[in-house]
Short mmCIF file of C-alpha atoms and ligand atoms in Angstrom, two decimals:
data_model
loop_
_atom_site.label_atom_id
_atom_site.label_comp_id
_atom_site.label_asym_id
_atom_site.label_seq_id
_atom_site.Cartn_x
_atom_site.Cartn_y
_atom_site.Cartn_z
CA MET A 922 2.24 37.47 -15.51
CA LYS A 923 1.89 34.90 -12.93
CA ARG A 924 -0.64 36.12 -11.00
CA PHE A 925 -2.90 36.40 -14.28
CA LEU A 926 -1.59 32.59 -15.20
CA PHE A 927 -3.34 31.45 -12.33
CA ALA A 928 -6.45 33.65 -12.00
CA ALA A 929 -7.35 32.21 -15.87
CA LEU A 930 -6.87 28.79 -14.29
CA LEU A 931 -8.88 29.08 -10.53
CA PRO A 932 -12.11 28.21 -12.42
CA LEU A 933 -11.13 25.26 -15.32
CA CYS A 934 -8.74 24.23 -11.27
CA VAL A 935 -12.18 24.05 -9.29
CA LEU A 936 -14.08 22.41 -12.13
CA LEU A 937 -11.21 19.92 -11.54
CA LEU A 938 -11.37 19.63 -7.84
CA PRO A 939 -12.27 16.08 -5.92
CA GLY A 940 -15.33 16.71 -4.36
CA GLN A 941 -19.01 15.54 -4.05
CA ASN A 942 -19.94 17.64 -6.36
CA SER A 943 -18.11 15.59 -9.28
CA THR A 944 -20.04 13.99 -12.24
CA VAL A 945 -17.49 11.66 -12.49
CA GLY A 946 -18.29 7.95 -10.91
CA TYR A 947 -16.52 5.66 -10.44
CA ASN A 948 -17.70 3.15 -12.55
CA GLN A 949 -15.12 3.17 -15.73
CA ALA A 950 -14.38 -0.02 -17.12
CA PHE A 951 -10.58 -0.13 -15.64
CA ARG A 952 -11.53 1.79 -12.16
CA PRO A 953 -12.01 -0.81 -9.31
CA GLN A 954 -14.85 -1.79 -7.33
CA PHE A 955 -13.68 -3.07 -4.11
CA HIS A 956 -10.53 -1.28 -3.47
CA PHE A 957 -9.56 2.46 -3.00
CA SER A 958 -8.80 4.98 -6.51
CA PRO A 959 -8.67 8.47 -5.76
CA ARG A 960 -12.74 10.11 -7.92
CA VAL A 961 -10.20 11.58 -10.78
CA HIS A 962 -6.63 12.02 -11.12
CA TRP A 963 -3.13 10.17 -9.78
CA THR A 964 -1.74 9.14 -6.13
CA ASN A 965 0.60 7.10 -4.71
CA ASP A 966 1.32 6.46 -1.83
CA PRO A 967 -0.96 5.99 1.48
CA ASN A 968 -0.26 8.66 3.24
CA GLY A 969 -0.74 9.43 7.48
CA LEU A 970 -3.00 5.66 7.67
CA VAL A 971 -4.72 6.29 11.18
CA PHE A 972 -7.63 5.05 12.64
CA PHE A 973 -10.21 7.24 14.95
CA GLU A 974 -13.17 8.41 16.26
CA GLY A 975 -14.64 4.95 14.68
CA GLU A 976 -13.40 6.37 11.02
CA TYR A 977 -10.22 4.70 9.37
CA HIS A 978 -8.85 7.48 7.33
CA LEU A 979 -6.46 6.82 4.06
CA PHE A 980 -3.97 10.30 3.45
CA TYR A 981 -2.53 9.44 -0.17
CA GLN A 982 -0.19 11.47 -2.27
CA TYR A 983 -1.74 12.94 -4.62
CA ASN A 984 -2.06 15.06 -7.67
CA PRO A 985 -5.65 17.13 -7.46
CA PHE A 986 -5.05 18.95 -10.97
CA GLY A 987 -3.18 15.73 -12.78
CA ASP A 988 -2.91 12.47 -13.47
CA VAL A 989 1.40 12.47 -13.68
CA TRP A 990 3.16 12.75 -10.51
CA GLY A 991 3.18 16.43 -9.23
CA HIS A 992 2.22 19.49 -6.84
CA MET A 993 2.00 16.67 -4.24
CA SER A 994 -0.89 16.59 -1.58
CA TRP A 995 -2.47 14.56 0.77
CA GLY A 996 -5.90 13.65 -0.62
CA HIS A 997 -8.48 11.95 2.33
CA ALA A 998 -10.78 9.51 2.32
CA VAL A 999 -12.77 7.95 5.16
CA SER A 1000 -14.18 5.46 5.65
CA ARG A 1001 -15.74 2.63 9.11
CA ASP A 1002 -15.07 -0.36 7.26
CA LEU A 1003 -12.04 0.10 5.68
CA LEU A 1004 -13.95 -1.13 2.34
CA HIS A 1005 -16.71 2.75 1.37
CA TRP A 1006 -14.13 5.27 1.41
CA ASP A 1007 -15.95 8.73 1.21
CA GLU A 1008 -13.25 11.51 -0.85
CA LEU A 1009 -13.35 14.95 1.14
CA PRO A 1010 -11.41 17.41 -0.04
CA VAL A 1011 -7.68 17.70 -0.52
CA ALA A 1012 -6.48 16.99 3.73
CA LEU A 1013 -2.74 18.62 2.83
CA PRO A 1014 -2.71 20.62 0.08
CA GLU A 1015 1.07 21.80 -1.98
CA GLU A 1016 2.15 25.38 -0.39
CA ASN A 1017 4.36 28.27 -1.08
CA GLY A 1018 6.71 26.09 -3.48
CA VAL A 1019 6.48 23.20 -1.68
CA MET A 1020 5.24 19.76 -2.25
CA ILE A 1021 3.50 17.67 0.64
CA PHE A 1022 5.05 14.13 0.38
CA THR A 1023 4.83 10.36 2.19
CA GLY A 1024 4.67 10.23 6.19
CA SER A 1025 1.93 9.53 8.72
CA VAL A 1026 -0.26 10.86 11.40
CA VAL A 1027 -0.26 10.29 14.54
CA ILE A 1028 -3.23 11.02 17.49
CA ASP A 1029 -1.53 12.62 20.26
CA HIS A 1030 -4.14 11.80 23.03
CA THR A 1031 -2.26 13.79 25.85
CA ASN A 1032 -1.53 16.60 24.02
CA THR A 1033 2.08 16.16 24.20
CA SER A 1034 2.41 18.89 20.64
CA GLY A 1035 0.24 22.18 22.94
CA PHE A 1036 -2.07 21.45 19.68
CA CYS A 1037 -4.77 20.23 20.97
CA LEU A 1038 -8.09 22.02 21.75
CA GLY A 1039 -10.30 21.78 24.47
CA GLY A 1040 -9.09 18.72 26.99
CA LYS A 1041 -9.84 16.50 23.46
CA PRO A 1042 -6.90 14.41 21.58
CA CYS A 1043 -6.00 16.16 18.33
CA MET A 1044 -4.71 14.79 14.99
CA VAL A 1045 -0.66 15.94 13.59
CA ALA A 1046 0.68 15.47 10.75
CA VAL A 1047 4.79 14.56 10.20
CA TRP A 1048 5.28 14.53 6.47
CA THR A 1049 9.06 15.31 4.12
CA GLY A 1050 8.12 19.09 2.74
CA PHE A 1051 10.52 18.86 -0.86
CA THR A 1052 11.14 22.03 -2.27
CA ALA A 1053 12.37 21.84 -5.60
CA LYS A 1054 16.11 23.06 -6.25
CA THR A 1055 16.76 26.77 -7.92
CA ALA A 1056 19.94 28.12 -9.36
CA THR A 1057 21.82 29.08 -6.27
CA LYS A 1058 20.06 25.83 -4.54
CA PRO A 1059 19.36 21.64 -5.02
CA ASP A 1060 16.31 19.61 -3.96
CA LEU A 1061 15.39 19.96 -0.25
CA GLN A 1062 13.74 17.12 1.49
CA THR A 1063 13.02 17.55 5.61
CA GLN A 1064 10.19 17.07 7.87
CA ASN A 1065 7.69 19.19 8.84
CA ILE A 1066 4.07 18.99 10.78
CA ALA A 1067 0.43 19.32 10.19
CA TYR A 1068 -2.52 19.56 13.46
CA SER A 1069 -6.34 19.21 12.95
CA ASN A 1070 -8.33 19.50 16.04
CA ASP A 1071 -11.85 19.02 14.01
CA ARG A 1072 -11.38 14.42 12.42
CA GLY A 1073 -8.48 15.37 10.08
CA ARG A 1074 -11.53 17.78 7.94
CA THR A 1075 -8.39 20.85 8.35
CA TRP A 1076 -5.14 20.72 8.89
CA THR A 1077 -3.15 24.02 9.92
CA LYS A 1078 0.18 23.53 9.45
CA TYR A 1079 2.85 24.50 11.95
CA ARG A 1080 3.70 27.98 12.09
CA ASP A 1081 7.78 26.68 12.74
CA ASN A 1082 8.05 24.22 10.08
CA PRO A 1083 10.80 22.44 9.25
CA VAL A 1084 11.07 20.54 12.31
CA LEU A 1085 14.21 18.37 11.41
CA ASN A 1086 16.34 19.30 8.63
CA LEU A 1087 19.84 17.41 7.65
CA ASN A 1088 19.92 19.33 4.23
CA LEU A 1089 20.26 16.73 2.57
CA THR A 1090 18.17 16.50 -1.48
CA ASP A 1091 16.90 12.96 -0.16
CA PHE A 1092 16.36 12.33 3.65
CA ARG A 1093 11.87 10.83 4.01
CA ASP A 1094 8.78 9.38 4.35
CA PRO A 1095 8.65 10.35 7.85
CA LYS A 1096 7.04 7.37 9.96
CA VAL A 1097 6.10 7.87 13.44
CA PHE A 1098 4.30 6.08 16.13
CA TRP A 1099 3.86 6.57 19.83
CA SER A 1100 6.63 4.48 21.81
CA THR A 1101 5.75 2.74 25.05
CA GLN A 1102 9.08 1.23 25.85
CA ALA A 1103 10.76 4.71 25.27
CA LYS A 1104 7.10 6.81 26.52
CA GLN A 1105 8.37 9.36 23.63
CA TRP A 1106 7.52 9.66 19.67
CA VAL A 1107 9.53 7.92 17.57
CA MET A 1108 9.82 7.97 14.11
CA ALA A 1109 12.31 5.97 11.54
CA VAL A 1110 13.23 8.24 8.14
CA SER A 1111 15.12 7.13 5.21
CA LEU A 1112 18.41 8.33 3.78
CA PRO A 1113 17.93 6.93 0.74
CA ASN A 1114 20.79 6.61 -0.86
CA ASP A 1115 22.92 5.57 1.73
CA HIS A 1116 20.58 2.60 2.19
CA LYS A 1117 19.24 3.86 5.88
CA ILE A 1118 16.59 4.16 7.76
CA LEU A 1119 17.25 6.86 10.80
CA ILE A 1120 15.52 6.24 14.51
CA TYR A 1121 14.72 9.59 16.22
CA SER A 1122 12.55 10.23 19.66
CA SER A 1123 10.81 12.71 20.01
CA ALA A 1124 8.26 14.20 23.40
CA ASP A 1125 6.37 16.63 21.73
CA LEU A 1126 7.17 16.52 18.42
CA LYS A 1127 8.38 19.57 17.86
CA HIS A 1128 11.62 18.63 18.71
CA TRP A 1129 13.39 15.84 17.63
CA LYS A 1130 16.79 13.69 19.22
CA ARG A 1131 18.64 11.01 16.70
CA LEU A 1132 19.24 8.09 18.73
CA SER A 1133 20.85 5.32 16.48
CA GLU A 1134 20.58 3.97 12.06
CA PHE A 1135 19.98 0.38 10.62
CA GLY A 1136 21.08 -0.92 7.21
CA PRO A 1137 22.51 -0.86 4.53
CA ALA A 1138 20.74 -4.75 4.96
CA GLY A 1139 19.37 -6.89 2.34
CA ALA A 1140 18.74 -5.79 -1.00
CA THR A 1141 20.89 -2.33 -2.15
CA ALA A 1142 19.59 -2.18 -5.15
CA GLY A 1143 17.90 1.14 -5.74
CA GLN A 1144 17.14 3.72 -3.30
CA TRP A 1145 15.58 3.30 0.29
CA GLU A 1146 12.04 4.35 0.97
CA CYS A 1147 8.35 4.54 3.27
CA PRO A 1148 9.43 2.77 6.42
CA GLU A 1149 7.74 1.53 8.44
CA LEU A 1150 8.59 0.29 12.26
CA PHE A 1151 5.87 -1.57 13.82
CA GLU A 1152 5.05 -4.50 16.56
CA VAL A 1153 3.40 -8.32 15.49
CA PRO A 1154 1.85 -11.15 17.71
CA LEU A 1155 4.04 -14.22 16.99
CA ASP A 1156 2.14 -16.73 15.97
CA GLY A 1157 -1.21 -15.85 17.71
CA LYS A 1158 0.85 -14.98 21.48
CA PRO A 1159 1.23 -12.33 23.65
CA GLU A 1160 5.53 -12.68 22.59
CA THR A 1161 5.81 -10.18 19.75
CA ARG A 1162 8.40 -8.92 17.37
CA TRP A 1163 9.60 -5.76 15.60
CA ILE A 1164 9.42 -5.03 11.24
CA LEU A 1165 11.39 -2.43 10.10
CA LYS A 1166 9.83 -2.25 6.39
CA VAL A 1167 11.44 -0.63 3.81
CA GLY A 1168 11.07 -0.22 0.26
CA LEU A 1169 12.86 0.05 -3.00
CA ASN A 1170 12.77 2.01 -6.01
CA PRO A 1171 14.14 -0.44 -8.13
CA GLY A 1172 15.36 -3.33 -8.26
CA ALA A 1173 13.08 -5.37 -6.23
CA VAL A 1174 11.84 -8.67 -6.65
CA ALA A 1175 9.54 -8.48 -9.61
CA GLY A 1176 11.90 -5.39 -11.32
CA GLY A 1177 10.72 -1.92 -10.19
CA SER A 1178 9.63 -1.03 -6.75
CA GLY A 1179 8.62 -3.51 -4.09
CA GLU A 1180 9.32 -4.12 -0.38
CA GLN A 1181 11.67 -6.32 1.80
CA TYR A 1182 10.79 -5.80 5.87
CA PHE A 1183 12.91 -6.81 8.61
CA ILE A 1184 12.69 -9.49 11.68
CA GLY A 1185 13.57 -8.56 15.39
CA HIS A 1186 13.29 -5.79 17.96
CA PHE A 1187 12.97 -3.12 19.08
CA ASP A 1188 14.18 -2.03 22.35
CA GLY A 1189 12.67 2.45 22.15
CA GLN A 1190 15.99 2.67 20.84
CA ARG A 1191 17.13 0.73 18.54
CA PHE A 1192 15.92 -2.00 15.93
CA THR A 1193 18.50 -5.03 15.68
CA ASP A 1194 17.27 -7.94 12.84
CA ASP A 1195 17.55 -10.93 14.63
CA ASN A 1196 18.76 -11.99 10.78
CA PRO A 1197 22.09 -11.81 8.93
CA PRO A 1198 22.62 -8.62 7.27
CA THR A 1199 22.05 -10.66 4.12
CA THR A 1200 18.99 -12.29 4.49
CA THR A 1201 16.33 -10.55 2.63
CA LEU A 1202 12.62 -10.72 2.95
CA TRP A 1203 10.22 -9.68 0.36
CA THR A 1204 6.49 -8.28 1.67
CA ASP A 1205 4.52 -9.15 -2.01
CA TYR A 1206 6.68 -10.88 -4.64
CA GLY A 1207 3.88 -9.00 -7.03
CA LYS A 1208 5.17 -6.22 -8.95
CA ASP A 1209 2.53 -3.80 -7.64
CA CYS A 1210 2.72 -3.07 -3.34
CA TYR A 1211 4.82 -0.41 -2.77
CA CYS A 1212 5.26 2.07 -0.21
CA ALA A 1213 2.50 -0.16 2.11
CA LEU A 1214 1.78 1.48 6.03
CA THR A 1215 -0.25 0.74 8.61
CA PHE A 1216 -2.36 2.02 11.07
CA ASN A 1217 -1.17 3.58 14.06
CA ASN A 1218 -3.68 3.96 17.53
CA LEU A 1219 -5.68 0.95 15.64
CA PRO A 1220 -7.50 -0.51 19.25
CA LYS A 1221 -5.31 -2.96 20.97
CA THR A 1222 -7.17 -6.04 20.08
CA ASN A 1223 -6.63 -5.49 16.48
CA PRO A 1224 -4.19 -6.87 14.58
CA PRO A 1225 -2.03 -5.09 12.80
CA LEU A 1226 -3.44 -3.66 8.98
CA THR A 1227 -2.03 -2.39 6.78
CA ILE A 1228 -3.00 -0.39 2.78
CA GLY A 1229 0.07 0.02 -0.03
CA TRP A 1230 0.01 0.93 -3.08
CA MET A 1231 -0.87 -1.24 -6.76
CA SER A 1232 1.61 0.03 -9.67
CA ASN A 1233 4.95 0.30 -9.66
CA TRP A 1234 7.35 2.63 -10.07
CA GLN A 1235 8.43 1.74 -14.15
CA TYR A 1236 5.39 3.01 -15.85
CA ALA A 1237 2.84 4.54 -12.95
CA ARG A 1238 2.45 7.25 -15.80
CA ASP A 1239 1.46 4.91 -18.19
CA THR A 1240 -1.05 2.55 -16.74
CA PRO A 1241 -4.37 2.93 -19.70
CA THR A 1242 -6.99 3.90 -16.19
CA SER A 1243 -8.96 7.35 -16.84
CA PRO A 1244 -9.80 9.26 -15.22
CA PHE A 1245 -7.67 8.75 -12.29
CA ARG A 1246 -4.51 7.19 -11.74
CA GLY A 1247 -3.29 4.80 -9.42
CA GLN A 1248 -4.75 2.59 -6.18
CA MET A 1249 -4.41 1.39 -3.34
CA THR A 1250 -4.11 -2.51 -2.02
CA LEU A 1251 -6.74 -3.89 -0.53
CA PRO A 1252 -6.35 -3.35 3.46
CA ARG A 1253 -4.72 -6.44 4.52
CA LYS A 1254 -4.50 -7.53 8.39
CA LEU A 1255 -0.98 -8.75 9.69
CA SER A 1256 0.77 -11.60 11.32
CA LEU A 1257 3.81 -13.65 12.27
CA ARG A 1258 3.25 -17.21 11.43
CA THR A 1259 7.02 -19.63 12.90
CA THR A 1260 7.63 -21.55 9.93
CA PRO A 1261 10.24 -24.03 9.02
CA ASP A 1262 12.36 -21.16 7.28
CA GLY A 1263 12.45 -19.57 10.05
CA ILE A 1264 9.55 -15.68 11.00
CA ARG A 1265 7.82 -15.41 8.10
CA LEU A 1266 4.86 -11.71 7.86
CA PHE A 1267 1.38 -13.37 6.80
CA GLN A 1268 -1.48 -11.14 5.13
CA GLN A 1269 -4.87 -11.35 4.21
CA PRO A 1270 -7.76 -9.79 3.34
CA VAL A 1271 -9.16 -8.28 5.81
CA ASP A 1272 -12.43 -10.12 7.23
CA ALA A 1273 -14.53 -6.99 6.24
CA LEU A 1274 -14.58 -8.85 2.18
CA SER A 1275 -16.50 -10.67 3.48
CA THR A 1276 -19.94 -8.45 3.82
CA LEU A 1277 -19.56 -7.41 -0.53
CA ARG A 1278 -19.70 -11.32 -1.38
CA GLU A 1279 -23.00 -12.31 -3.90
CA ALA A 1280 -23.88 -16.14 -4.89
CA ARG A 1281 -21.34 -19.08 -2.51
CA LEU A 1282 -20.60 -21.21 -5.44
CA GLU A 1283 -18.62 -24.52 -5.91
CA VAL A 1284 -15.43 -23.45 -8.29
CA HIS A 1285 -15.63 -25.65 -11.21
CA GLU A 1286 -12.95 -26.39 -13.86
CA LYS A 1287 -14.30 -24.22 -16.02
CA MET A 1288 -16.16 -21.89 -14.55
CA GLU A 1289 -18.39 -18.85 -17.30
CA ASN A 1290 -19.14 -15.54 -16.89
CA THR A 1291 -17.06 -14.71 -13.63
CA GLY A 1292 -17.76 -10.49 -13.86
CA HIS A 1293 -14.27 -9.14 -13.29
CA GLN A 1294 -14.83 -8.48 -10.10
CA PHE A 1295 -14.94 -12.18 -7.49
CA GLN A 1296 -13.16 -14.07 -5.56
CA PHE A 1297 -11.90 -17.56 -4.92
CA SER A 1298 -10.14 -19.64 -2.50
CA SER A 1299 -9.18 -23.21 -4.16
CA MET A 1300 -7.17 -27.06 -2.38
CA LEU A 1301 -5.16 -28.18 -6.13
CA PRO A 1302 -3.52 -31.49 -4.92
CA LEU A 1303 -0.66 -31.01 -7.37
CA GLY A 1304 -0.96 -34.77 -8.42
CA THR A 1305 1.71 -35.96 -11.35
CA ALA A 1306 1.43 -33.01 -12.89
CA GLN A 1307 4.11 -30.89 -13.20
CA ASP A 1308 2.23 -27.03 -14.14
CA ALA A 1309 -1.04 -26.31 -12.42
CA GLY A 1310 -3.16 -23.82 -11.66
CA TRP A 1311 -6.21 -21.38 -13.26
CA LYS A 1312 -6.15 -18.91 -15.65
CA VAL A 1313 -8.91 -15.69 -14.76
CA LEU A 1314 -10.06 -12.91 -16.76
CA ALA A 1315 -9.74 -15.76 -19.77
CA ASN A 1316 -11.19 -15.58 -23.25
CA ASN A 1317 -10.02 -16.58 -26.81
CA GLY A 1318 -6.15 -16.69 -25.77
CA THR A 1319 -6.30 -13.36 -23.59
CA TYR A 1320 -6.01 -14.72 -20.39
CA THR A 1321 -3.52 -13.90 -16.31
CA SER A 1322 -2.55 -17.51 -15.46
CA ILE A 1323 -1.63 -18.59 -11.20
CA GLY A 1324 0.05 -21.48 -11.19
CA TYR A 1325 2.68 -23.48 -9.37
CA ASP A 1326 6.03 -24.54 -11.29
CA LYS A 1327 6.73 -28.19 -9.46
CA GLN A 1328 10.27 -27.20 -11.30
CA LYS A 1329 11.28 -24.89 -10.10
CA GLY A 1330 8.60 -24.69 -6.40
CA VAL A 1331 6.94 -21.29 -7.65
CA LEU A 1332 3.71 -19.34 -7.75
CA TYR A 1333 3.29 -17.51 -10.63
CA VAL A 1334 0.96 -14.59 -11.71
CA ASP A 1335 1.40 -14.65 -15.21
CA ARG A 1336 0.28 -11.34 -16.91
CA THR A 1337 1.84 -11.67 -20.64
CA HIS A 1338 -1.25 -12.58 -22.06
CA SER A 1339 -3.41 -10.03 -19.77
CA GLY A 1340 -4.62 -7.91 -22.34
CA ASN A 1341 -3.05 -4.26 -22.62
CA VAL A 1342 0.71 -4.97 -22.29
CA SER A 1343 1.30 -2.31 -24.43
CA PHE A 1344 1.32 0.73 -22.65
CA SER A 1345 4.95 -0.17 -20.93
CA LYS A 1346 7.80 -2.82 -21.45
CA ASP A 1347 8.31 -3.52 -18.34
CA PHE A 1348 4.21 -4.15 -18.34
CA PRO A 1349 3.84 -7.57 -19.11
CA ALA A 1350 5.76 -10.48 -16.91
CA ARG A 1351 5.45 -13.68 -15.09
CA THR A 1352 6.16 -12.54 -11.35
CA GLU A 1353 7.23 -15.33 -8.88
CA ALA A 1354 7.55 -17.00 -5.66
CA PRO A 1355 9.62 -19.57 -4.03
CA LEU A 1356 6.81 -21.77 -1.50
CA LYS A 1357 7.05 -25.32 -1.35
CA LEU A 1358 4.06 -27.22 -0.91
CA ASN A 1359 2.11 -28.20 2.49
CA GLY A 1360 1.19 -31.75 1.21
CA ASN A 1361 1.72 -31.65 -2.21
CA THR A 1362 -1.71 -28.91 -3.03
CA LEU A 1363 -1.74 -25.50 -3.70
CA ARG A 1364 -4.01 -23.25 -1.49
CA LEU A 1365 -5.16 -20.21 -2.77
CA ASN A 1366 -7.52 -17.11 -2.30
CA ILE A 1367 -7.08 -15.48 -5.52
CA ILE A 1368 -9.05 -11.62 -5.35
CA VAL A 1369 -10.04 -9.98 -8.48
CA ASP A 1370 -10.92 -5.99 -8.82
CA ARG A 1371 -11.77 -4.94 -12.94
CA ASP A 1372 -7.85 -4.70 -13.35
CA SER A 1373 -5.73 -6.10 -9.95
CA VAL A 1374 -5.07 -9.33 -9.06
CA GLU A 1375 -3.84 -10.02 -5.30
CA VAL A 1376 -2.60 -13.27 -4.67
CA PHE A 1377 -2.66 -14.75 -0.96
CA ALA A 1378 -1.20 -18.52 -1.10
CA ASP A 1379 -0.98 -20.94 1.52
CA GLU A 1380 -3.01 -19.17 4.12
CA GLY A 1381 -1.37 -15.42 3.40
CA ARG A 1382 2.18 -17.13 3.46
CA LEU A 1383 3.16 -15.62 0.40
CA THR A 1384 1.45 -12.44 -1.62
CA ILE A 1385 1.36 -12.20 -5.06
CA THR A 1386 0.05 -8.01 -6.32
CA ASN A 1387 -0.30 -7.12 -9.69
CA LEU A 1388 -2.47 -5.05 -11.69
CA VAL A 1389 -3.85 -6.36 -15.40
CA PHE A 1390 -6.39 -5.13 -17.82
CA ALA A 1391 -8.62 -7.15 -19.90
CA PRO A 1392 -11.16 -6.67 -22.80
CA ALA A 1393 -14.57 -6.50 -21.27
CA GLY A 1394 -15.47 -9.74 -22.25
CA ALA A 1395 -13.19 -11.95 -20.96
CA ASP A 1396 -14.96 -13.42 -18.61
CA LYS A 1397 -13.70 -16.93 -17.57
CA LEU A 1398 -12.08 -18.84 -15.00
CA GLU A 1399 -9.78 -22.28 -16.29
CA PHE A 1400 -8.17 -25.18 -14.81
CA TYR A 1401 -5.23 -25.62 -16.66
CA ALA A 1402 -2.98 -28.89 -15.50
CA THR A 1403 0.10 -30.08 -17.49
CA ASP A 1404 2.96 -33.52 -18.41
CA GLY A 1405 0.93 -35.23 -15.19
CA LYS A 1406 -2.47 -35.36 -14.10
CA PRO A 1407 -3.76 -33.85 -10.90
CA GLY A 1408 -5.76 -33.97 -7.74
CA VAL A 1409 -8.92 -33.59 -7.21
CA VAL A 1410 -10.01 -29.55 -7.47
CA SER A 1411 -12.14 -27.97 -4.68
CA GLY A 1412 -13.00 -24.03 -4.22
CA LEU A 1413 -15.26 -21.72 -3.35
CA PHE A 1414 -15.84 -18.60 -5.33
CA TRP A 1415 -17.67 -15.78 -4.51
CA LYS A 1416 -18.85 -12.64 -7.08
CA LEU A 1417 -17.69 -9.76 -4.84
CA LYS A 1418 -20.21 -6.18 -4.41
CA SER A 1419 -18.73 -2.85 -5.86
CA THR A 1420 -18.46 0.15 -2.54
CA TRP A 1421 -18.73 2.74 -4.74
CA LEU A 1422 -23.05 1.48 -6.37
CA THR A 1423 -23.81 0.89 -2.91
CA SER A 1424 -21.94 4.69 -0.83
CA HIS A 1425 -22.59 6.84 -3.54
C1 LIG B 2676 8.14 6.92 -3.39
C2 LIG B 2676 8.19 8.28 -2.78
C3 LIG B 2676 7.62 8.32 -1.53
C4 LIG B 2676 8.21 10.13 -1.82
C5 LIG B 2676 6.64 10.25 -2.34
C6 LIG B 2676 6.38 11.71 -3.45
O1 LIG B 2676 6.63 6.00 -3.62
O2 LIG B 2676 9.25 8.07 -3.45
O3 LIG B 2676 10.19 8.98 -1.70
O4 LIG B 2676 7.23 10.51 -0.46
O5 LIG B 2676 7.05 8.93 -3.67
O6 LIG B 2676 5.80 10.95 -3.58
#
């Protein structure tokens, strides 16, 4: 019966599968124009980010059969500039009742795995296999591997999977990298309900030895997911610190899913936090940046680069987009800087974004016809104003405001009037980030891409990432200030070109 159903549905599935011949384009009202989203269907976390032979690979949690979570597989797209993406066929499909959950990809340069052919490096994916419970067995999550000898175009799952099985219902999201300290592969993987990250090592990616654990620490209100362990230069010098980043769902700073990070040292065995376990640092203060991953195998001179999933588990299945659901943040450069509060993670959009700029304009207090794809940077001396900022995507009572509240000492993005907010009670929100102003001046870099607003404040010291669904005519930009007189605002504005139109 099952087989029959499958045969009957197959032609339909083939029609719906993403591919070069699909007639669905990338020009829908709420389709981001320079952020990645799959042509059709559902995505959540980015997976397996890796740079290899000139290509940036973005794998991602993907449902090949629909626009809500299910049948989790790894979708795949490649780019040469992190902005123009080509979607390729599904890399790792759900198979034999095992879904492919989040994980990472490494480049095996010296064939430690024995999977690489012809004396050349190969790609090895490490992911969580999820087997749903049956009448007699509970859900099972294990770590598994697959390899590719053709630049990620085709993959073979290892015949002796799983490579790591603790017989647990929650044990997931392996982030693997080559540790120069340990001269081994290292894996950070989550025990979500224990609020622990386990660290393993391996010589061949097949046999894993437990080294240490980290946690609980920081925020523990929800499950810990999507760990990331990576090294970042400090203050632009050769000196570095290690970041252990952990997704939290629910209970994050803006409600629902969000991410925290710990700053410390990693000696190849153990991560030690430089701060007391009571310190909680958030990577982003918006509602829509989750499970960010950094690229493996970047050239040594590159800063770490990260991409996150731009949604929130509170309402991810209800966002009003079609025929896709889910998208990625802009790729961001990461750095660490010493601030009066201590060492902090800074994020900036990748440099390549400037290649999408159209004519440069001076920012004015009121601008019309901004369109829905633009970037602007502004200097806003608060003066005596108690509250001041920008309304973007504005028209007739619709707007998203990005401003500073002096009394609370917070930067905020308020999307309660941003357009369609009614699809979930958790969507309308004012998200806030504590920010001490430098010289009473608010410095913002704001990027709007049809259904999203990304705010980088003070050279990236704080970010706020939020989805918004504004109506077509909402394309004004307006400065506002209340209870006092602000100084003269200045800044630059650019419309940004679509990356889909130029490549498809
Ligand atoms: C995080 C997450 C991961 C899991 C994946 C499943 O968003 O829950 O922990 O691997 O999504 O799609």
